[in-house]
Amino acid sequence: MFGLNRLPPLVRTATMMLLLGGLVGYVGTAFTTTFVADSGILGNSGESNAAHKYMLALLQRQSESLSQLGPSGDVVSRALQQQNVSQQPQDVKPLTVTYLGGASSGRVSVQIYAVEIQASGGQYQFLPFSLTLIGGRVQRVE
Amino acid sequence: MILATFLGGLVVGVAAYAITDKGVDANPYASLPKVAEPAAAADVARALENDDPKALSDQLDMTVLQQLQTAIDPLLDIRSIKFVGAVEKNGRVLAAYVAGGRTSDGTDIVRGFVLRLTGDQIVGVN
């Protein structure tokens, strides 16, 4: 395979071991970092990628992404959520999105953002969003 | 020799992941600079952590207290309060906290809440 059988046995074995080690190292690190981040074992307080993506989807009214990133509800609940998102005013423009911080306890994590929004009528709002994640998935938005 | 090669590959694999992992996606919007914890908000956080209802009632009016109650519900026994960050715009400050503790059925949970300030006055809770 891949011309490896043309190599001397020692070189072939060393190459296979190197590739195997690389694969184990890459996949193991990916699995470990994801597992640790989602389980909250280390009480991590950095920004969660899931929370970040959810906030952007919320502000950009991406109902499909919100369904994927949000709580896993029944089909009717998800349809209602999509309808809610599509009925929101289209002329709302986010000005700034600031990650304030977060904290974890076990699998539950809280991530808080401050958002500045400008509507086309000139109405300005400066409001916070608090996202509660369980196991790396957004379960509650306030 | 074989083990050393495997371990070498392992190190290369970990390094490759560290290089290719982009972490959190870039924020397409601007961010506000963080500010220090406002003193009035710190007093409220201290009163919550010390389980001090008198200090809370001295610092907050009834409307804000009710908003705070809603924000931390269903926390019953607050064990910790952590200030996570604050931002200011046009004299309005948002100060974010995470409260940890137990619910009435003994479950450990965390709840996030944000104190809204205008000047030195707490005007609302989200």
PDB file of C-alpha atoms in Angstrom:
ATOM      1  CA  MET A   1       0.000   0.000   0.000  1.00  0.00           C
ATOM      2  CA  PHE A   2       1.267   3.494  -0.990  1.00  0.00           C
ATOM      3  CA  GLY A   3       4.478   1.841  -2.196  1.00  0.00           C
ATOM      4  CA  LEU A   4       5.516   1.070   1.383  1.00  0.00           C
ATOM      5  CA  ASN A   5       6.238  -2.559   0.525  1.00  0.00           C
ATOM      6  CA  ARG A   6       9.132  -1.363  -1.637  1.00  0.00           C
ATOM      7  CA  LEU A   7      10.856   0.087   1.431  1.00  0.00           C
ATOM      8  CA  PRO A   8      13.176  -1.928   3.695  1.00  0.00           C
ATOM      9  CA  PRO A   9      11.236  -3.522   6.595  1.00  0.00           C
ATOM     10  CA  LEU A  10      12.831  -1.311   9.252  1.00  0.00           C
ATOM     11  CA  VAL A  11      12.026   1.922   7.396  1.00  0.00           C
ATOM     12  CA  ARG A  12       8.505   0.631   6.637  1.00  0.00           C
ATOM     13  CA  THR A  13       7.842  -0.163  10.303  1.00  0.00           C
ATOM     14  CA  ALA A  14       9.238   3.193  11.420  1.00  0.00           C
ATOM     15  CA  THR A  15       7.085   5.043   8.884  1.00  0.00           C
ATOM     16  CA  MET A  16       3.964   3.139   9.953  1.00  0.00           C
ATOM     17  CA  MET A  17       4.701   3.871  13.621  1.00  0.00           C
ATOM     18  CA  LEU A  18       5.238   7.552  12.858  1.00  0.00           C
ATOM     19  CA  LEU A  19       1.938   7.766  10.963  1.00  0.00           C
ATOM     20  CA  LEU A  20       0.094   5.800  13.628  1.00  0.00           C
ATOM     21  CA  GLY A  21       1.541   7.987  16.401  1.00  0.00           C
ATOM     22  CA  GLY A  22       0.596  11.122  14.486  1.00  0.00           C
ATOM     23  CA  LEU A  23      -2.950   9.909  13.982  1.00  0.00           C
ATOM     24  CA  VAL A  24      -3.364   8.898  17.636  1.00  0.00           C
ATOM     25  CA  GLY A  25      -1.871  12.228  18.780  1.00  0.00           C
ATOM     26  CA  TYR A  26      -4.124  14.321  16.527  1.00  0.00           C
ATOM     27  CA  VAL A  27      -7.385  12.456  17.181  1.00  0.00           C
ATOM     28  CA  GLY A  28      -6.614  12.022  20.887  1.00  0.00           C
ATOM     29  CA  THR A  29      -5.932  15.723  21.370  1.00  0.00           C
ATOM     30  CA  ALA A  30      -9.071  16.696  19.443  1.00  0.00           C
ATOM     31  CA  PHE A  31     -11.200  14.295  21.493  1.00  0.00           C
ATOM     32  CA  THR A  32      -9.652  15.288  24.826  1.00  0.00           C
ATOM     33  CA  THR A  33      -9.934  19.053  24.291  1.00  0.00           C
ATOM     34  CA  THR A  34     -13.564  18.757  23.120  1.00  0.00           C
ATOM     35  CA  PHE A  35     -14.473  16.438  25.999  1.00  0.00           C
ATOM     36  CA  VAL A  36     -12.818  18.637  28.623  1.00  0.00           C
ATOM     37  CA  ALA A  37     -14.422  21.799  27.227  1.00  0.00           C
ATOM     38  CA  ASP A  38     -17.912  20.253  27.111  1.00  0.00           C
ATOM     39  CA  SER A  39     -17.731  18.532  30.497  1.00  0.00           C
ATOM     40  CA  GLY A  40     -16.443  21.581  32.371  1.00  0.00           C
ATOM     41  CA  ILE A  41     -13.966  19.392  34.283  1.00  0.00           C
ATOM     42  CA  LEU A  42     -11.478  22.240  34.492  1.00  0.00           C
ATOM     43  CA  GLY A  43     -14.150  24.860  35.138  1.00  0.00           C
ATOM     44  CA  ASN A  44     -13.140  26.589  31.936  1.00  0.00           C
ATOM     45  CA  SER A  45     -14.320  30.173  31.557  1.00  0.00           C
ATOM     46  CA  GLY A  46     -13.164  30.886  28.021  1.00  0.00           C
ATOM     47  CA  GLU A  47     -15.622  31.605  25.240  1.00  0.00           C
ATOM     48  CA  SER A  48     -17.372  28.509  23.972  1.00  0.00           C
ATOM     49  CA  ASN A  49     -17.424  28.058  20.199  1.00  0.00           C
ATOM     50  CA  ALA A  50     -21.034  26.836  20.392  1.00  0.00           C
ATOM     51  CA  ALA A  51     -22.130  29.967  22.282  1.00  0.00           C
ATOM     52  CA  HIS A  52     -20.242  32.195  19.845  1.00  0.00           C
ATOM     53  CA  LYS A  53     -21.868  30.523  16.823  1.00  0.00           C
ATOM     54  CA  TYR A  54     -25.298  30.692  18.460  1.00  0.00           C
ATOM     55  CA  MET A  55     -24.959  34.431  19.144  1.00  0.00           C
ATOM     56  CA  LEU A  56     -23.948  35.116  15.543  1.00  0.00           C
ATOM     57  CA  ALA A  57     -26.807  32.966  14.212  1.00  0.00           C
ATOM     58  CA  LEU A  58     -29.238  34.797  16.507  1.00  0.00           C
ATOM     59  CA  LEU A  59     -28.092  38.230  15.372  1.00  0.00           C
ATOM     60  CA  GLN A  60     -27.982  37.234  11.704  1.00  0.00           C
ATOM     61  CA  ARG A  61     -31.389  35.478  11.968  1.00  0.00           C
ATOM     62  CA  GLN A  62     -30.048  32.142  10.716  1.00  0.00           C
ATOM     63  CA  SER A  63     -32.938  29.948  11.820  1.00  0.00           C
ATOM     64  CA  GLU A  64     -31.374  26.738  10.470  1.00  0.00           C
ATOM     65  CA  SER A  65     -28.194  27.268  12.507  1.00  0.00           C
ATOM     66  CA  LEU A  66     -30.210  28.166  15.601  1.00  0.00           C
ATOM     67  CA  SER A  67     -32.110  24.879  15.322  1.00  0.00           C
ATOM     68  CA  GLN A  68     -28.847  22.956  15.053  1.00  0.00           C
ATOM     69  CA  LEU A  69     -27.100  24.755  17.908  1.00  0.00           C
ATOM     70  CA  GLY A  70     -30.052  25.219  20.249  1.00  0.00           C
ATOM     71  CA  PRO A  71     -32.019  22.834  22.438  1.00  0.00           C
ATOM     72  CA  SER A  72     -33.162  19.644  20.750  1.00  0.00           C
ATOM     73  CA  GLY A  73     -36.923  20.035  20.775  1.00  0.00           C
ATOM     74  CA  ASP A  74     -39.721  18.376  18.837  1.00  0.00           C
ATOM     75  CA  VAL A  75     -40.372  19.281  15.204  1.00  0.00           C
ATOM     76  CA  VAL A  76     -43.218  21.701  16.052  1.00  0.00           C
ATOM     77  CA  SER A  77     -41.057  23.601  18.585  1.00  0.00           C
ATOM     78  CA  ARG A  78     -38.299  23.919  16.006  1.00  0.00           C
ATOM     79  CA  ALA A  79     -40.776  25.127  13.371  1.00  0.00           C
ATOM     80  CA  LEU A  80     -42.095  27.729  15.844  1.00  0.00           C
ATOM     81  CA  GLN A  81     -38.546  28.882  16.547  1.00  0.00           C
ATOM     82  CA  GLN A  82     -37.855  29.266  12.825  1.00  0.00           C
ATOM     83  CA  GLN A  83     -41.063  31.267  12.434  1.00  0.00           C
ATOM     84  CA  ASN A  84     -40.137  33.508  15.374  1.00  0.00           C
ATOM     85  CA  VAL A  85     -36.744  34.204  13.866  1.00  0.00           C
ATOM     86  CA  SER A  86     -38.147  34.948  10.387  1.00  0.00           C
ATOM     87  CA  GLN A  87     -40.766  37.314  11.844  1.00  0.00           C
ATOM     88  CA  GLN A  88     -38.179  39.423  13.661  1.00  0.00           C
ATOM     89  CA  PRO A  89     -37.623  42.862  12.112  1.00  0.00           C
ATOM     90  CA  GLN A  90     -35.176  42.571   9.210  1.00  0.00           C
ATOM     91  CA  ASP A  91     -33.758  46.062   9.621  1.00  0.00           C
ATOM     92  CA  VAL A  92     -31.992  45.424  12.923  1.00  0.00           C
ATOM     93  CA  LYS A  93     -28.257  45.936  12.623  1.00  0.00           C
ATOM     94  CA  PRO A  94     -25.832  44.685  15.297  1.00  0.00           C
ATOM     95  CA  LEU A  95     -23.147  47.307  15.945  1.00  0.00           C
ATOM     96  CA  THR A  96     -20.969  45.536  18.490  1.00  0.00           C
ATOM     97  CA  VAL A  97     -20.915  42.068  20.045  1.00  0.00           C
ATOM     98  CA  THR A  98     -18.764  41.762  23.163  1.00  0.00           C
ATOM     99  CA  TYR A  99     -18.104  38.537  25.023  1.00  0.00           C
ATOM    100  CA  LEU A 100     -18.189  39.519  28.700  1.00  0.00           C
ATOM    101  CA  GLY A 101     -17.204  36.176  30.173  1.00  0.00           C
ATOM    102  CA  GLY A 102     -18.544  32.954  31.554  1.00  0.00           C
ATOM    103  CA  ALA A 103     -18.220  30.186  34.095  1.00  0.00           C
ATOM    104  CA  SER A 104     -18.889  26.452  34.306  1.00  0.00           C
ATOM    105  CA  SER A 105     -20.076  23.986  36.871  1.00  0.00           C
ATOM    106  CA  GLY A 106     -19.923  20.389  35.715  1.00  0.00           C
ATOM    107  CA  ARG A 107     -21.539  20.136  32.294  1.00  0.00           C
ATOM    108  CA  VAL A 108     -23.419  23.426  32.738  1.00  0.00           C
ATOM    109  CA  SER A 109     -21.802  26.559  31.407  1.00  0.00           C
ATOM    110  CA  VAL A 110     -22.983  30.176  31.326  1.00  0.00           C
ATOM    111  CA  GLN A 111     -21.680  32.598  28.699  1.00  0.00           C
ATOM    112  CA  ILE A 112     -22.629  36.282  28.729  1.00  0.00           C
ATOM    113  CA  TYR A 113     -22.530  38.795  25.874  1.00  0.00           C
ATOM    114  CA  ALA A 114     -23.263  42.513  25.525  1.00  0.00           C
ATOM    115  CA  VAL A 115     -24.759  43.598  22.207  1.00  0.00           C
ATOM    116  CA  GLU A 116     -25.392  47.015  20.676  1.00  0.00           C
ATOM    117  CA  ILE A 117     -28.214  47.039  18.131  1.00  0.00           C
ATOM    118  CA  GLN A 118     -29.372  49.777  15.785  1.00  0.00           C
ATOM    119  CA  ALA A 119     -32.805  49.613  14.111  1.00  0.00           C
ATOM    120  CA  SER A 120     -33.432  51.464  10.841  1.00  0.00           C
ATOM    121  CA  GLY A 121     -35.678  53.955  12.671  1.00  0.00           C
ATOM    122  CA  GLY A 122     -32.608  54.992  14.647  1.00  0.00           C
ATOM    123  CA  GLN A 123     -33.694  53.134  17.772  1.00  0.00           C
ATOM    124  CA  TYR A 124     -30.588  52.098  19.704  1.00  0.00           C
ATOM    125  CA  GLN A 125     -30.390  49.270  22.232  1.00  0.00           C
ATOM    126  CA  PHE A 126     -27.550  48.140  24.486  1.00  0.00           C
ATOM    127  CA  LEU A 127     -28.525  44.789  25.935  1.00  0.00           C
ATOM    128  CA  PRO A 128     -27.046  41.649  27.455  1.00  0.00           C
ATOM    129  CA  PHE A 129     -27.575  38.004  26.448  1.00  0.00           C
ATOM    130  CA  SER A 130     -26.941  35.184  28.874  1.00  0.00           C
ATOM    131  CA  LEU A 131     -26.576  31.746  27.276  1.00  0.00           C
ATOM    132  CA  THR A 132     -26.794  28.568  29.331  1.00  0.00           C
ATOM    133  CA  LEU A 133     -25.106  25.555  27.734  1.00  0.00           C
ATOM    134  CA  ILE A 134     -25.350  21.944  28.825  1.00  0.00           C
ATOM    135  CA  GLY A 135     -22.815  19.543  27.367  1.00  0.00           C
ATOM    136  CA  GLY A 136     -21.712  22.158  24.845  1.00  0.00           C
ATOM    137  CA  ARG A 137     -25.246  22.826  23.501  1.00  0.00           C
ATOM    138  CA  VAL A 138     -27.207  26.039  24.079  1.00  0.00           C
ATOM    139  CA  GLN A 139     -30.260  25.249  26.216  1.00  0.00           C
ATOM    140  CA  ARG A 140     -31.443  28.657  27.347  1.00  0.00           C
ATOM    141  CA  VAL A 141     -31.120  32.249  26.131  1.00  0.00           C
ATOM    142  CA  GLU A 142     -32.075  35.205  28.321  1.00  0.00           C
TER     143      GLU A 142
ATOM    144  CA  MET B   1      13.354   2.425  18.422  1.00  0.00           C
ATOM    145  CA  ILE B   2       9.768   1.568  17.346  1.00  0.00           C
ATOM    146  CA  LEU B   3       8.352   3.101  20.537  1.00  0.00           C
ATOM    147  CA  ALA B   4      10.457   6.227  20.044  1.00  0.00           C
ATOM    148  CA  THR B   5       9.144   6.604  16.487  1.00  0.00           C
ATOM    149  CA  PHE B   6       5.569   6.158  17.712  1.00  0.00           C
ATOM    150  CA  LEU B   7       6.087   8.770  20.454  1.00  0.00           C
ATOM    151  CA  GLY B   8       7.668  11.121  17.906  1.00  0.00           C
ATOM    152  CA  GLY B   9       4.577  10.727  15.722  1.00  0.00           C
ATOM    153  CA  LEU B  10       2.376  11.355  18.755  1.00  0.00           C
ATOM    154  CA  VAL B  11       4.149  14.642  19.457  1.00  0.00           C
ATOM    155  CA  VAL B  12       3.848  15.652  15.787  1.00  0.00           C
ATOM    156  CA  GLY B  13       0.102  14.791  15.890  1.00  0.00           C
ATOM    157  CA  VAL B  14      -0.486  16.912  19.006  1.00  0.00           C
ATOM    158  CA  ALA B  15       1.505  19.784  17.482  1.00  0.00           C
ATOM    159  CA  ALA B  16      -0.434  19.491  14.206  1.00  0.00           C
ATOM    160  CA  TYR B  17      -3.735  19.730  16.103  1.00  0.00           C
ATOM    161  CA  ALA B  18      -2.515  22.752  18.074  1.00  0.00           C
ATOM    162  CA  ILE B  19      -1.549  24.498  14.826  1.00  0.00           C
ATOM    163  CA  THR B  20      -4.708  23.638  12.857  1.00  0.00           C
ATOM    164  CA  ASP B  21      -7.236  24.192  15.694  1.00  0.00           C
ATOM    165  CA  LYS B  22      -8.597  27.679  15.162  1.00  0.00           C
ATOM    166  CA  GLY B  23     -10.589  27.762  18.435  1.00  0.00           C
ATOM    167  CA  VAL B  24     -13.491  30.200  18.463  1.00  0.00           C
ATOM    168  CA  ASP B  25     -14.426  31.650  15.052  1.00  0.00           C
ATOM    169  CA  ALA B  26     -13.563  35.296  14.448  1.00  0.00           C
ATOM    170  CA  ASN B  27     -16.130  37.869  15.567  1.00  0.00           C
ATOM    171  CA  PRO B  28     -17.406  39.760  12.495  1.00  0.00           C
ATOM    172  CA  TYR B  29     -18.581  42.632  14.703  1.00  0.00           C
ATOM    173  CA  ALA B  30     -16.621  45.151  16.706  1.00  0.00           C
ATOM    174  CA  SER B  31     -16.234  44.632  20.465  1.00  0.00           C
ATOM    175  CA  LEU B  32     -16.378  47.147  23.278  1.00  0.00           C
ATOM    176  CA  PRO B  33     -13.411  47.465  25.648  1.00  0.00           C
ATOM    177  CA  LYS B  34     -13.923  45.915  29.073  1.00  0.00           C
ATOM    178  CA  VAL B  35     -14.153  48.173  32.119  1.00  0.00           C
ATOM    179  CA  ALA B  36     -13.527  47.544  35.808  1.00  0.00           C
ATOM    180  CA  GLU B  37     -16.257  46.171  38.057  1.00  0.00           C
ATOM    181  CA  PRO B  38     -18.479  49.091  39.153  1.00  0.00           C
ATOM    182  CA  ALA B  39     -18.454  49.644  42.926  1.00  0.00           C
ATOM    183  CA  ALA B  40     -22.265  49.601  43.209  1.00  0.00           C
ATOM    184  CA  ALA B  41     -22.431  46.272  41.374  1.00  0.00           C
ATOM    185  CA  ALA B  42     -19.645  44.845  43.539  1.00  0.00           C
ATOM    186  CA  ASP B  43     -21.642  45.801  46.665  1.00  0.00           C
ATOM    187  CA  VAL B  44     -24.681  43.901  45.356  1.00  0.00           C
ATOM    188  CA  ALA B  45     -22.544  40.864  44.500  1.00  0.00           C
ATOM    189  CA  ARG B  46     -21.051  40.936  48.011  1.00  0.00           C
ATOM    190  CA  ALA B  47     -24.500  41.130  49.594  1.00  0.00           C
ATOM    191  CA  LEU B  48     -25.661  38.138  47.546  1.00  0.00           C
ATOM    192  CA  GLU B  49     -22.573  36.098  48.430  1.00  0.00           C
ATOM    193  CA  ASN B  50     -22.866  36.994  52.124  1.00  0.00           C
ATOM    194  CA  ASP B  51     -26.573  36.135  52.152  1.00  0.00           C
ATOM    195  CA  ASP B  52     -27.294  39.665  53.407  1.00  0.00           C
ATOM    196  CA  PRO B  53     -30.906  40.690  52.627  1.00  0.00           C
ATOM    197  CA  LYS B  54     -30.603  43.977  54.534  1.00  0.00           C
ATOM    198  CA  ALA B  55     -27.708  45.201  52.420  1.00  0.00           C
ATOM    199  CA  LEU B  56     -29.575  44.188  49.262  1.00  0.00           C
ATOM    200  CA  SER B  57     -32.751  46.011  50.288  1.00  0.00           C
ATOM    201  CA  ASP B  58     -30.671  49.111  51.121  1.00  0.00           C
ATOM    202  CA  GLN B  59     -28.991  49.081  47.699  1.00  0.00           C
ATOM    203  CA  LEU B  60     -31.819  48.146  45.322  1.00  0.00           C
ATOM    204  CA  ASP B  61     -35.399  49.305  44.902  1.00  0.00           C
ATOM    205  CA  MET B  62     -38.277  46.848  44.772  1.00  0.00           C
ATOM    206  CA  THR B  63     -38.499  46.682  40.971  1.00  0.00           C
ATOM    207  CA  VAL B  64     -34.798  45.886  40.605  1.00  0.00           C
ATOM    208  CA  LEU B  65     -34.968  43.362  43.462  1.00  0.00           C
ATOM    209  CA  GLN B  66     -37.806  41.572  41.668  1.00  0.00           C
ATOM    210  CA  GLN B  67     -35.784  41.541  38.447  1.00  0.00           C
ATOM    211  CA  LEU B  68     -32.836  40.100  40.384  1.00  0.00           C
ATOM    212  CA  GLN B  69     -35.060  37.427  41.894  1.00  0.00           C
ATOM    213  CA  THR B  70     -36.229  36.397  38.410  1.00  0.00           C
ATOM    214  CA  ALA B  71     -32.658  36.460  37.074  1.00  0.00           C
ATOM    215  CA  ILE B  72     -31.241  34.077  39.690  1.00  0.00           C
ATOM    216  CA  ASP B  73     -34.283  31.792  39.888  1.00  0.00           C
ATOM    217  CA  PRO B  74     -34.225  28.815  40.717  1.00  0.00           C
ATOM    218  CA  LEU B  75     -31.086  29.386  42.851  1.00  0.00           C
ATOM    219  CA  LEU B  76     -31.998  29.199  46.515  1.00  0.00           C
ATOM    220  CA  ASP B  77     -28.663  28.917  48.266  1.00  0.00           C
ATOM    221  CA  ILE B  78     -25.975  31.080  46.627  1.00  0.00           C
ATOM    222  CA  ARG B  79     -22.481  29.725  47.299  1.00  0.00           C
ATOM    223  CA  SER B  80     -20.425  31.853  44.950  1.00  0.00           C
ATOM    224  CA  ILE B  81     -20.644  34.972  42.845  1.00  0.00           C
ATOM    225  CA  LYS B  82     -18.112  35.576  40.079  1.00  0.00           C
ATOM    226  CA  PHE B  83     -17.728  38.874  38.258  1.00  0.00           C
ATOM    227  CA  VAL B  84     -17.031  37.940  34.625  1.00  0.00           C
ATOM    228  CA  GLY B  85     -16.835  41.302  32.886  1.00  0.00           C
ATOM    229  CA  ALA B  86     -18.340  44.720  32.244  1.00  0.00           C
ATOM    230  CA  VAL B  87     -18.664  47.128  29.337  1.00  0.00           C
ATOM    231  CA  GLU B  88     -19.670  50.790  29.167  1.00  0.00           C
ATOM    232  CA  LYS B  89     -21.340  52.823  26.431  1.00  0.00           C
ATOM    233  CA  ASN B  90     -22.662  56.384  26.690  1.00  0.00           C
ATOM    234  CA  GLY B  91     -22.703  56.299  30.495  1.00  0.00           C
ATOM    235  CA  ARG B  92     -24.550  52.974  30.601  1.00  0.00           C
ATOM    236  CA  VAL B  93     -22.724  49.981  32.077  1.00  0.00           C
ATOM    237  CA  LEU B  94     -23.516  46.268  31.824  1.00  0.00           C
ATOM    238  CA  ALA B  95     -21.809  44.236  34.581  1.00  0.00           C
ATOM    239  CA  ALA B  96     -22.045  40.462  34.200  1.00  0.00           C
ATOM    240  CA  TYR B  97     -21.949  37.894  37.015  1.00  0.00           C
ATOM    241  CA  VAL B  98     -22.283  34.151  37.342  1.00  0.00           C
ATOM    242  CA  ALA B  99     -23.854  32.831  40.551  1.00  0.00           C
ATOM    243  CA  GLY B 100     -23.278  29.277  41.675  1.00  0.00           C
ATOM    244  CA  GLY B 101     -25.280  27.430  44.268  1.00  0.00           C
ATOM    245  CA  ARG B 102     -28.099  25.023  44.970  1.00  0.00           C
ATOM    246  CA  THR B 103     -31.743  24.834  44.043  1.00  0.00           C
ATOM    247  CA  SER B 104     -34.507  23.796  46.476  1.00  0.00           C
ATOM    248  CA  ASP B 105     -34.019  20.145  45.508  1.00  0.00           C
ATOM    249  CA  GLY B 106     -30.249  20.312  46.191  1.00  0.00           C
ATOM    250  CA  THR B 107     -29.082  20.442  42.578  1.00  0.00           C
ATOM    251  CA  ASP B 108     -25.884  22.435  41.955  1.00  0.00           C
ATOM    252  CA  ILE B 109     -26.399  24.963  39.165  1.00  0.00           C
ATOM    253  CA  VAL B 110     -24.923  28.184  37.779  1.00  0.00           C
ATOM    254  CA  ARG B 111     -26.978  31.206  36.680  1.00  0.00           C
ATOM    255  CA  GLY B 112     -25.787  34.246  34.796  1.00  0.00           C
ATOM    256  CA  PHE B 113     -27.171  37.710  35.398  1.00  0.00           C
ATOM    257  CA  VAL B 114     -26.291  41.214  34.300  1.00  0.00           C
ATOM    258  CA  LEU B 115     -26.651  44.386  36.364  1.00  0.00           C
ATOM    259  CA  ARG B 116     -27.504  47.471  34.297  1.00  0.00           C
ATOM    260  CA  LEU B 117     -26.101  50.720  35.653  1.00  0.00           C
ATOM    261  CA  THR B 118     -26.501  54.337  34.710  1.00  0.00           C
ATOM    262  CA  GLY B 119     -23.757  56.287  36.387  1.00  0.00           C
ATOM    263  CA  ASP B 120     -23.385  54.746  39.848  1.00  0.00           C
ATOM    264  CA  GLN B 121     -27.016  53.664  40.048  1.00  0.00           C
ATOM    265  CA  ILE B 122     -28.224  50.113  39.386  1.00  0.00           C
ATOM    266  CA  VAL B 123     -31.297  50.563  37.194  1.00  0.00           C
ATOM    267  CA  GLY B 124     -32.098  47.000  36.191  1.00  0.00           C
ATOM    268  CA  VAL B 125     -31.168  43.335  36.095  1.00  0.00           C
ATOM    269  CA  ASN B 126     -31.286  40.903  33.166  1.00  0.00           C
TER     270      ASN B 126
END
